[in-house]
Amino acid sequence: MSDEEHHFESKADAGASNTYPMQAGAIRKNGYIVIKNRPCKVVEVSTSKTGKHGHAKCHFVAIDIFNGKKLEDIVPSSHNCDVPHVNRTDYQLIDISEDGFVSLLTENGNTKDDLKLPTDDNLLSQIKDGFAEGKDLVVTVMSAMGEEQICALKDIGPKN
């Protein structure tokens, strides 16, 4: 039995979780929650009274932060829900490639080339137009649960 070799698939990961637990009753509107394995922003919370079996229920209506889909979940208020670690980082836009990827400048001077242009048409046209006019643009990248997407744009003036 102990002669067998065990092989474990190792992933290059520091072991930091994508989510943290939070009691359902403590999650508020404009907070974040994981519904069906998607990071979502809560747009509506309603709590029902305790029934004869003793649990108040929280009804969450939330919007996926990456694709905008509306998701709903009902959880007993005393149970824990997963809450995603959501980070926003600003990067300066250096270049837009023909295949729809952007080249961004990180704070330490390296480039980040693995992000696609956003799917939101309004934001997409603002980025393309501003870049074509030669403006210095700073994009805000939202990341949660291993996904990243450009979610906002700032114009910091024309290039020198």
GROMACS .gro file of N, CA and C in nm:
model
  480
    1MET      N    1   0.082  -0.120   0.000
    1MET     CA    2   0.000   0.000   0.000
    1MET      C    3   0.086   0.126   0.000
    2SER      N    4   0.189   0.128   0.087
    2SER     CA    5   0.270   0.250   0.096
    2SER      C    6   0.379   0.256  -0.010
    3ASP      N    7   0.391   0.149  -0.091
    3ASP     CA    8   0.493   0.148  -0.196
    3ASP      C    9   0.454   0.233  -0.316
    4GLU      N   10   0.325   0.262  -0.328
    4GLU     CA   11   0.278   0.340  -0.443
    4GLU      C   12   0.329   0.484  -0.434
    5GLU      N   13   0.361   0.537  -0.552
    5GLU     CA   14   0.401   0.678  -0.555
    5GLU      C   15   0.277   0.763  -0.577
    6HIS      N   16   0.269   0.871  -0.506
    6HIS     CA   17   0.156   0.962  -0.524
    6HIS      C   18   0.204   1.083  -0.602
    7HIS      N   19   0.129   1.115  -0.706
    7HIS     CA   20   0.162   1.234  -0.786
    7HIS      C   21   0.055   1.339  -0.763
    8PHE      N   22   0.097   1.456  -0.725
    8PHE     CA   23   0.004   1.566  -0.704
    8PHE      C   24   0.028   1.668  -0.814
    9GLU      N   25  -0.082   1.714  -0.873
    9GLU     CA   26  -0.067   1.820  -0.971
    9GLU      C   27  -0.046   1.950  -0.897
   10SER      N   28   0.067   2.012  -0.920
   10SER     CA   29   0.093   2.138  -0.849
   10SER      C   30   0.060   2.255  -0.940
   11LYS      N   31   0.000   2.353  -0.879
   11LYS     CA   32  -0.032   2.474  -0.953
   11LYS      C   33   0.055   2.585  -0.895
   12ALA      N   34   0.101   2.674  -0.980
   12ALA     CA   35   0.181   2.787  -0.932
   12ALA      C   36   0.086   2.888  -0.871
   13ASP      N   37   0.063   2.874  -0.743
   13ASP     CA   38  -0.037   2.956  -0.675
   13ASP      C   39   0.008   2.975  -0.532
   14ALA      N   40  -0.004   3.095  -0.482
   14ALA     CA   41   0.038   3.121  -0.346
   14ALA      C   42  -0.063   3.067  -0.245
   15GLY      N   43  -0.173   3.014  -0.293
   15GLY     CA   44  -0.273   2.957  -0.204
   15GLY      C   45  -0.373   3.059  -0.154
   16ALA      N   46  -0.363   3.182  -0.201
   16ALA     CA   47  -0.459   3.285  -0.160
   16ALA      C   48  -0.593   3.254  -0.225
   17SER      N   49  -0.697   3.259  -0.146
   17SER     CA   50  -0.829   3.225  -0.198
   17SER      C   51  -0.885   3.339  -0.281
   18ASN      N   52  -0.968   3.303  -0.378
   18ASN     CA   53  -1.035   3.404  -0.459
   18ASN      C   54  -1.152   3.468  -0.384
   19THR      N   55  -1.199   3.401  -0.279
   19THR     CA   56  -1.316   3.449  -0.206
   19THR      C   57  -1.291   3.440  -0.057
   20TYR      N   58  -1.378   3.505   0.020
   20TYR     CA   59  -1.374   3.489   0.165
   20TYR      C   60  -1.518   3.474   0.213
   21PRO      N   61  -1.539   3.404   0.325
   21PRO     CA   62  -1.676   3.383   0.372
   21PRO      C   63  -1.730   3.504   0.446
   22MET      N   64  -1.859   3.527   0.434
   22MET     CA   65  -1.926   3.635   0.506
   22MET      C   66  -2.069   3.591   0.531
   23GLN      N   67  -2.118   3.621   0.649
   23GLN     CA   68  -2.254   3.581   0.682
   23GLN      C   69  -2.352   3.651   0.588
   24ALA      N   70  -2.449   3.574   0.537
   24ALA     CA   71  -2.542   3.627   0.437
   24ALA      C   72  -2.616   3.750   0.489
   25GLY      N   73  -2.651   3.750   0.617
   25GLY     CA   74  -2.723   3.864   0.674
   25GLY      C   75  -2.641   3.992   0.679
   26ALA      N   76  -2.507   3.980   0.664
   26ALA     CA   77  -2.419   4.097   0.671
   26ALA      C   78  -2.388   4.156   0.535
   27ILE      N   79  -2.430   4.090   0.428
   27ILE     CA   80  -2.401   4.141   0.293
   27ILE      C   81  -2.507   4.245   0.257
   28ARG      N   82  -2.463   4.361   0.215
   28ARG     CA   83  -2.553   4.473   0.187
   28ARG      C   84  -2.556   4.506   0.038
   29LYS      N   85  -2.650   4.594   0.003
   29LYS     CA   86  -2.658   4.645  -0.133
   29LYS      C   87  -2.526   4.713  -0.169
   30ASN      N   88  -2.484   4.701  -0.292
   30ASN     CA   89  -2.357   4.751  -0.345
   30ASN      C   90  -2.236   4.673  -0.297
   31GLY      N   91  -2.258   4.567  -0.218
   31GLY     CA   92  -2.148   4.479  -0.181
   31GLY      C   93  -2.127   4.377  -0.291
   32TYR      N   94  -2.041   4.281  -0.267
   32TYR     CA   95  -2.014   4.177  -0.366
   32TYR      C   96  -2.051   4.041  -0.310
   33ILE      N   97  -2.088   3.948  -0.399
   33ILE     CA   98  -2.124   3.812  -0.358
   33ILE      C   99  -2.093   3.720  -0.476
   34VAL      N  100  -2.067   3.593  -0.446
   34VAL     CA  101  -2.048   3.494  -0.552
   34VAL      C  102  -2.179   3.417  -0.569
   35ILE      N  103  -2.237   3.423  -0.688
   35ILE     CA  104  -2.357   3.346  -0.720
   35ILE      C  105  -2.326   3.260  -0.842
   36LYS      N  106  -2.350   3.131  -0.831
   36LYS     CA  107  -2.322   3.035  -0.939
   36LYS      C  108  -2.178   3.049  -0.990
   37ASN      N  109  -2.086   3.060  -0.897
   37ASN     CA  110  -1.943   3.073  -0.927
   37ASN      C  111  -1.905   3.196  -1.008
   38ARG      N  112  -1.987   3.301  -1.002
   38ARG     CA  113  -1.956   3.426  -1.072
   38ARG      C  114  -1.949   3.539  -0.971
   39PRO      N  115  -1.848   3.628  -0.981
   39PRO     CA  116  -1.844   3.743  -0.890
   39PRO      C  117  -1.950   3.845  -0.931
   40CYS      N  118  -2.033   3.887  -0.836
   40CYS     CA  119  -2.144   3.976  -0.867
   40CYS      C  120  -2.149   4.094  -0.770
   41LYS      N  121  -2.208   4.205  -0.817
   41LYS     CA  122  -2.234   4.320  -0.732
   41LYS      C  123  -2.382   4.316  -0.694
   42VAL      N  124  -2.408   4.326  -0.565
   42VAL     CA  125  -2.545   4.314  -0.516
   42VAL      C  126  -2.622   4.443  -0.549
   43VAL      N  127  -2.739   4.428  -0.613
   43VAL     CA  128  -2.822   4.544  -0.644
   43VAL      C  129  -2.947   4.550  -0.556
   44GLU      N  130  -2.983   4.436  -0.496
   44GLU     CA  131  -3.103   4.434  -0.413
   44GLU      C  132  -3.091   4.322  -0.311
   45VAL      N  133  -3.127   4.351  -0.186
   45VAL     CA  134  -3.128   4.249  -0.081
   45VAL      C  135  -3.262   4.258  -0.010
   46SER      N  136  -3.332   4.146   0.003
   46SER     CA  137  -3.453   4.147   0.085
   46SER      C  138  -3.445   4.029   0.180
   47THR      N  139  -3.489   4.050   0.302
   47THR     CA  140  -3.482   3.945   0.403
   47THR      C  141  -3.623   3.906   0.442
   48SER      N  142  -3.650   3.775   0.441
   48SER     CA  143  -3.782   3.726   0.481
   48SER      C  144  -3.779   3.695   0.631
   49LYS      N  145  -3.898   3.689   0.690
   49LYS     CA  146  -3.906   3.659   0.833
   49LYS      C  147  -3.872   3.513   0.858
   50THR      N  148  -3.838   3.483   0.984
   50THR     CA  149  -3.811   3.344   1.018
   50THR      C  150  -3.940   3.265   1.005
   51GLY      N  151  -3.932   3.152   0.940
   51GLY     CA  152  -4.049   3.067   0.923
   51GLY      C  153  -4.061   2.972   1.041
   52LYS      N  154  -4.147   2.872   1.027
   52LYS     CA  155  -4.165   2.780   1.140
   52LYS      C  156  -4.043   2.689   1.158
   53HIS      N  157  -3.954   2.684   1.058
   53HIS     CA  158  -3.832   2.605   1.073
   53HIS      C  159  -3.713   2.692   1.111
   54GLY      N  160  -3.736   2.817   1.137
   54GLY     CA  161  -3.638   2.897   1.209
   54GLY      C  162  -3.529   2.971   1.135
   55HIS      N  163  -3.528   2.979   1.003
   55HIS     CA  164  -3.420   3.055   0.939
   55HIS      C  165  -3.480   3.172   0.862
   56ALA      N  166  -3.428   3.292   0.889
   56ALA     CA  167  -3.462   3.405   0.803
   56ALA      C  168  -3.384   3.386   0.674
   57LYS      N  169  -3.443   3.420   0.561
   57LYS     CA  170  -3.376   3.401   0.433
   57LYS      C  171  -3.343   3.536   0.372
   58CYS      N  172  -3.225   3.543   0.310
   58CYS     CA  173  -3.184   3.663   0.236
   58CYS      C  174  -3.198   3.633   0.088
   59HIS      N  175  -3.269   3.721   0.018
   59HIS     CA  176  -3.285   3.707  -0.127
   59HIS      C  177  -3.196   3.811  -0.192
   60PHE      N  178  -3.095   3.764  -0.266
   60PHE     CA  179  -3.001   3.854  -0.331
   60PHE      C  180  -3.031   3.864  -0.479
   61VAL      N  181  -3.036   3.986  -0.531
   61VAL     CA  182  -3.038   4.009  -0.676
   61VAL      C  183  -2.907   4.080  -0.705
   62ALA      N  184  -2.828   4.022  -0.796
   62ALA     CA  185  -2.694   4.077  -0.820
   62ALA      C  186  -2.663   4.072  -0.968
   63ILE      N  187  -2.567   4.156  -1.009
   63ILE     CA  188  -2.528   4.163  -1.149
   63ILE      C  189  -2.382   4.120  -1.160
   64ASP      N  190  -2.356   4.026  -1.250
   64ASP     CA  191  -2.220   3.977  -1.274
   64ASP      C  192  -2.131   4.096  -1.311
   65ILE      N  193  -2.018   4.112  -1.242
   65ILE     CA  194  -1.935   4.232  -1.265
   65ILE      C  195  -1.860   4.226  -1.398
   66PHE      N  196  -1.853   4.108  -1.461
   66PHE     CA  197  -1.780   4.099  -1.588
   66PHE      C  198  -1.871   4.093  -1.710
   67ASN      N  199  -1.985   4.022  -1.702
   67ASN     CA  200  -2.068   4.013  -1.822
   67ASN      C  201  -2.204   4.081  -1.808
   68GLY      N  202  -2.234   4.139  -1.691
   68GLY     CA  203  -2.357   4.216  -1.674
   68GLY      C  204  -2.484   4.135  -1.660
   69LYS      N  205  -2.473   4.001  -1.648
   69LYS     CA  206  -2.594   3.918  -1.635
   69LYS      C  207  -2.650   3.929  -1.494
   70LYS      N  208  -2.783   3.925  -1.486
   70LYS     CA  209  -2.851   3.933  -1.357
   70LYS      C  210  -2.864   3.793  -1.298
   71LEU      N  211  -2.821   3.777  -1.173
   71LEU     CA  212  -2.830   3.648  -1.106
   71LEU      C  213  -2.901   3.667  -0.973
   72GLU      N  214  -2.971   3.562  -0.927
   72GLU     CA  215  -3.041   3.569  -0.799
   72GLU      C  216  -3.005   3.449  -0.715
   73ASP      N  217  -3.011   3.467  -0.582
   73ASP     CA  218  -2.984   3.358  -0.491
   73ASP      C  219  -3.061   3.381  -0.362
   74ILE      N  220  -3.104   3.273  -0.299
   74ILE     CA  221  -3.170   3.282  -0.169
   74ILE      C  222  -3.090   3.198  -0.071
   75VAL      N  223  -3.046   3.260   0.038
   75VAL     CA  224  -2.958   3.194   0.134
   75VAL      C  225  -3.013   3.220   0.274
   76PRO      N  226  -3.011   3.121   0.364
   76PRO     CA  227  -3.046   3.149   0.504
   76PRO      C  228  -2.950   3.255   0.560
   77SER      N  229  -3.005   3.353   0.633
   77SER     CA  230  -2.923   3.468   0.674
   77SER      C  231  -2.811   3.430   0.770
   78SER      N  232  -2.823   3.314   0.836
   78SER     CA  233  -2.716   3.275   0.929
   78SER      C  234  -2.605   3.198   0.859
   79HIS      N  235  -2.626   3.160   0.733
   79HIS     CA  236  -2.524   3.084   0.660
   79HIS      C  237  -2.420   3.177   0.599
   80ASN      N  238  -2.303   3.120   0.570
   80ASN     CA  239  -2.198   3.198   0.507
   80ASN      C  240  -2.211   3.194   0.355
   81CYS      N  241  -2.182   3.308   0.293
   81CYS     CA  242  -2.176   3.316   0.148
   81CYS      C  243  -2.031   3.347   0.110
   82ASP      N  244  -1.996   3.314  -0.012
   82ASP     CA  245  -1.863   3.352  -0.061
   82ASP      C  246  -1.870   3.494  -0.113
   83VAL      N  247  -1.769   3.574  -0.077
   83VAL     CA  248  -1.758   3.711  -0.125
   83VAL      C  249  -1.626   3.719  -0.201
   84PRO      N  250  -1.627   3.766  -0.327
   84PRO     CA  251  -1.503   3.770  -0.404
   84PRO      C  252  -1.411   3.884  -0.359
   85HIS      N  253  -1.281   3.860  -0.367
   85HIS     CA  254  -1.184   3.969  -0.348
   85HIS      C  255  -1.183   4.046  -0.480
   86VAL      N  256  -1.234   4.170  -0.479
   86VAL     CA  257  -1.240   4.250  -0.601
   86VAL      C  258  -1.134   4.359  -0.591
   87ASN      N  259  -1.045   4.363  -0.689
   87ASN     CA  260  -0.940   4.465  -0.690
   87ASN      C  261  -0.954   4.552  -0.813
   88ARG      N  262  -0.925   4.681  -0.794
   88ARG     CA  263  -0.922   4.772  -0.908
   88ARG      C  264  -0.781   4.828  -0.917
   89THR      N  265  -0.725   4.825  -1.036
   89THR     CA  266  -0.589   4.875  -1.056
   89THR      C  267  -0.589   4.965  -1.177
   90ASP      N  268  -0.516   5.076  -1.167
   90ASP     CA  269  -0.505   5.167  -1.282
   90ASP      C  270  -0.376   5.138  -1.358
   91TYR      N  271  -0.387   5.134  -1.489
   91TYR     CA  272  -0.270   5.116  -1.576
   91TYR      C  273  -0.275   5.220  -1.687
   92GLN      N  274  -0.157   5.263  -1.731
   92GLN     CA  275  -0.154   5.355  -1.844
   92GLN      C  276  -0.156   5.274  -1.973
   93LEU      N  277  -0.239   5.319  -2.067
   93LEU     CA  278  -0.252   5.251  -2.196
   93LEU      C  279  -0.135   5.290  -2.286
   94ILE      N  280  -0.064   5.188  -2.336
   94ILE     CA  281   0.049   5.215  -2.425
   94ILE      C  282   0.010   5.193  -2.570
   95ASP      N  283  -0.059   5.078  -2.596
   95ASP     CA  284  -0.085   5.041  -2.734
   95ASP      C  285  -0.209   4.953  -2.742
   96ILE      N  286  -0.273   4.955  -2.860
   96ILE     CA  287  -0.384   4.864  -2.888
   96ILE      C  288  -0.343   4.784  -3.011
   97SER      N  289  -0.342   4.651  -3.000
   97SER     CA  290  -0.302   4.569  -3.114
   97SER      C  291  -0.423   4.541  -3.203
   98GLU      N  292  -0.394   4.493  -3.327
   98GLU     CA  293  -0.503   4.467  -3.422
   98GLU      C  294  -0.597   4.357  -3.374
   99ASP      N  295  -0.544   4.261  -3.296
   99ASP     CA  296  -0.626   4.148  -3.254
   99ASP      C  297  -0.709   4.177  -3.128
  100GLY      N  298  -0.715   4.305  -3.087
  100GLY     CA  299  -0.804   4.342  -2.978
  100GLY      C  300  -0.742   4.336  -2.839
  101PHE      N  301  -0.611   4.314  -2.831
  101PHE     CA  302  -0.545   4.315  -2.700
  101PHE      C  303  -0.485   4.452  -2.674
  102VAL      N  304  -0.477   4.490  -2.547
  102VAL     CA  305  -0.417   4.618  -2.512
  102VAL      C  306  -0.283   4.593  -2.445
  103SER      N  307  -0.195   4.690  -2.458
  103SER     CA  308  -0.066   4.686  -2.390
  103SER      C  309  -0.070   4.794  -2.283
  104LEU      N  310  -0.051   4.753  -2.159
  104LEU     CA  311  -0.064   4.846  -2.046
  104LEU      C  312   0.068   4.856  -1.971
  105LEU      N  313   0.091   4.974  -1.913
  105LEU     CA  314   0.212   4.998  -1.835
  105LEU      C  315   0.179   4.983  -1.687
  106THR      N  316   0.248   4.892  -1.619
  106THR     CA  317   0.223   4.871  -1.476
  106THR      C  318   0.303   4.972  -1.394
  107GLU      N  319   0.275   4.977  -1.264
  107GLU     CA  320   0.343   5.075  -1.177
  107GLU      C  321   0.493   5.054  -1.173
  108ASN      N  322   0.538   4.928  -1.183
  108ASN     CA  323   0.682   4.903  -1.173
  108ASN      C  324   0.752   4.911  -1.309
  109GLY      N  325   0.681   4.960  -1.412
  109GLY     CA  326   0.745   4.984  -1.541
  109GLY      C  327   0.738   4.868  -1.638
  110ASN      N  328   0.680   4.756  -1.597
  110ASN     CA  329   0.664   4.643  -1.689
  110ASN      C  330   0.539   4.662  -1.774
  111THR      N  331   0.526   4.581  -1.878
  111THR     CA  332   0.403   4.589  -1.957
  111THR      C  333   0.315   4.469  -1.928
  112LYS      N  334   0.187   4.490  -1.943
  112LYS     CA  335   0.088   4.385  -1.922
  112LYS      C  336   0.014   4.373  -2.055
  113ASP      N  337   0.029   4.257  -2.120
  113ASP     CA  338  -0.023   4.243  -2.256
  113ASP      C  339  -0.131   4.136  -2.270
  114ASP      N  340  -0.189   4.092  -2.158
  114ASP     CA  341  -0.281   3.978  -2.165
  114ASP      C  342  -0.429   4.017  -2.155
  115LEU      N  343  -0.457   4.147  -2.165
  115LEU     CA  344  -0.597   4.191  -2.152
  115LEU      C  345  -0.656   4.229  -2.287
  116LYS      N  346  -0.781   4.187  -2.308
  116LYS     CA  347  -0.852   4.225  -2.430
  116LYS      C  348  -0.924   4.358  -2.408
  117LEU      N  349  -0.959   4.423  -2.517
  117LEU     CA  350  -1.041   4.543  -2.508
  117LEU      C  351  -1.177   4.506  -2.447
  118PRO      N  352  -1.241   4.599  -2.378
  118PRO     CA  353  -1.370   4.565  -2.316
  118PRO      C  354  -1.478   4.539  -2.422
  119THR      N  355  -1.581   4.464  -2.382
  119THR     CA  356  -1.690   4.432  -2.475
  119THR      C  357  -1.796   4.542  -2.477
  120ASP      N  358  -1.796   4.628  -2.375
  120ASP     CA  359  -1.892   4.738  -2.368
  120ASP      C  360  -1.862   4.837  -2.480
  121ASP      N  361  -1.958   4.855  -2.572
  121ASP     CA  362  -1.934   4.936  -2.692
  121ASP      C  363  -1.898   5.081  -2.661
  122ASN      N  364  -1.965   5.139  -2.561
  122ASN     CA  365  -1.941   5.278  -2.525
  122ASN      C  366  -1.797   5.297  -2.478
  123LEU      N  367  -1.754   5.212  -2.384
  123LEU     CA  368  -1.617   5.219  -2.331
  123LEU      C  369  -1.515   5.187  -2.441
  124LEU      N  370  -1.548   5.089  -2.524
  124LEU     CA  371  -1.459   5.049  -2.632
  124LEU      C  372  -1.433   5.166  -2.728
  125SER      N  373  -1.539   5.236  -2.767
  125SER     CA  374  -1.521   5.348  -2.861
  125SER      C  375  -1.445   5.464  -2.794
  126GLN      N  376  -1.469   5.487  -2.664
  126GLN     CA  377  -1.396   5.593  -2.593
  126GLN      C  378  -1.246   5.563  -2.591
  127ILE      N  379  -1.211   5.437  -2.565
  127ILE     CA  380  -1.070   5.399  -2.559
  127ILE      C  381  -1.006   5.413  -2.698
  128LYS      N  382  -1.074   5.360  -2.800
  128LYS     CA  383  -1.017   5.364  -2.936
  128LYS      C  384  -1.004   5.507  -2.987
  129ASP      N  385  -1.109   5.588  -2.964
  129ASP     CA  386  -1.105   5.727  -3.012
  129ASP      C  387  -0.998   5.807  -2.940
  130GLY      N  388  -0.994   5.793  -2.808
  130GLY     CA  389  -0.895   5.866  -2.728
  130GLY      C  390  -0.754   5.826  -2.766
  131PHE      N  391  -0.732   5.696  -2.792
  131PHE     CA  392  -0.599   5.648  -2.830
  131PHE      C  393  -0.562   5.701  -2.968
  132ALA      N  394  -0.659   5.704  -3.059
  132ALA     CA  395  -0.634   5.753  -3.195
  132ALA      C  396  -0.599   5.901  -3.194
  133GLU      N  397  -0.658   5.977  -3.098
  133GLU     CA  398  -0.629   6.120  -3.089
  133GLU      C  399  -0.497   6.146  -3.017
  134GLY      N  400  -0.430   6.041  -2.970
  134GLY     CA  401  -0.301   6.057  -2.905
  134GLY      C  402  -0.309   6.104  -2.760
  135LYS      N  403  -0.423   6.084  -2.696
  135LYS     CA  404  -0.435   6.125  -2.555
  135LYS      C  405  -0.366   6.023  -2.465
  136ASP      N  406  -0.323   6.069  -2.350
  136ASP     CA  407  -0.270   5.979  -2.247
  136ASP      C  408  -0.390   5.922  -2.172
  137LEU      N  409  -0.411   5.793  -2.184
  137LEU     CA  410  -0.527   5.732  -2.121
  137LEU      C  411  -0.484   5.638  -2.009
  138VAL      N  412  -0.560   5.641  -1.900
  138VAL     CA  413  -0.539   5.547  -1.790
  138VAL      C  414  -0.665   5.462  -1.780
  139VAL      N  415  -0.649   5.329  -1.789
  139VAL     CA  416  -0.764   5.240  -1.779
  139VAL      C  417  -0.766   5.176  -1.640
  140THR      N  418  -0.886   5.155  -1.588
  140THR     CA  419  -0.902   5.087  -1.460
  140THR      C  420  -0.940   4.943  -1.489
  141VAL      N  421  -0.861   4.851  -1.433
  141VAL     CA  422  -0.885   4.709  -1.455
  141VAL      C  423  -0.940   4.649  -1.326
  142MET      N  424  -1.056   4.585  -1.339
  142MET     CA  425  -1.117   4.520  -1.223
  142MET      C  426  -1.082   4.372  -1.232
  143SER      N  427  -1.035   4.315  -1.119
  143SER     CA  428  -1.003   4.173  -1.119
  143SER      C  429  -1.070   4.106  -1.001
  144ALA      N  430  -1.123   3.987  -1.027
  144ALA     CA  431  -1.186   3.906  -0.922
  144ALA      C  432  -1.190   3.762  -0.969
  145MET      N  433  -1.159   3.670  -0.880
  145MET     CA  434  -1.169   3.527  -0.906
  145MET      C  435  -1.095   3.485  -1.033
  146GLY      N  436  -0.975   3.540  -1.053
  146GLY     CA  437  -0.893   3.499  -1.167
  146GLY      C  438  -0.932   3.560  -1.299
  147GLU      N  439  -1.031   3.650  -1.300
  147GLU     CA  440  -1.070   3.718  -1.424
  147GLU      C  441  -1.033   3.865  -1.414
  148GLU      N  442  -1.003   3.923  -1.527
  148GLU     CA  443  -0.972   4.067  -1.531
  148GLU      C  444  -1.043   4.130  -1.649
  149GLN      N  445  -1.085   4.254  -1.630
  149GLN     CA  446  -1.150   4.325  -1.740
  149GLN      C  447  -1.135   4.475  -1.719
  150ILE      N  448  -1.120   4.547  -1.830
  150ILE     CA  449  -1.114   4.693  -1.823
  150ILE      C  450  -1.255   4.743  -1.793
  151CYS      N  451  -1.268   4.828  -1.690
  151CYS     CA  452  -1.403   4.872  -1.652
  151CYS      C  453  -1.420   5.023  -1.656
  152ALA      N  454  -1.311   5.098  -1.666
  152ALA     CA  455  -1.324   5.244  -1.666
  152ALA      C  456  -1.203   5.305  -1.737
  153LEU      N  457  -1.219   5.434  -1.769
  153LEU     CA  458  -1.117   5.505  -1.847
  153LEU      C  459  -1.103   5.647  -1.792
  154LYS      N  460  -0.976   5.692  -1.782
  154LYS     CA  461  -0.951   5.830  -1.741
  154LYS      C  462  -0.858   5.893  -1.844
  155ASP      N  463  -0.885   6.016  -1.876
  155ASP     CA  464  -0.799   6.091  -1.968
  155ASP      C  465  -0.711   6.181  -1.884
  156ILE      N  466  -0.578   6.161  -1.895
  156ILE     CA  467  -0.488   6.245  -1.814
  156ILE      C  468  -0.416   6.348  -1.900
  157GLY      N  469  -0.477   6.380  -2.013
  157GLY     CA  470  -0.422   6.488  -2.096
  157GLY      C  471  -0.352   6.436  -2.221
  158PRO      N  472  -0.312   6.528  -2.310
  158PRO     CA  473  -0.247   6.487  -2.435
  158PRO      C  474  -0.103   6.438  -2.409
  159LYS      N  475  -0.055   6.354  -2.501
  159LYS     CA  476   0.084   6.307  -2.489
  159LYS      C  477   0.177   6.425  -2.517
  160ASN      N  478   0.292   6.423  -2.452
  160ASN     CA  479   0.388   6.533  -2.470
  160ASN      C  480   0.455   6.524  -2.606
   0.00000   0.00000   0.00000
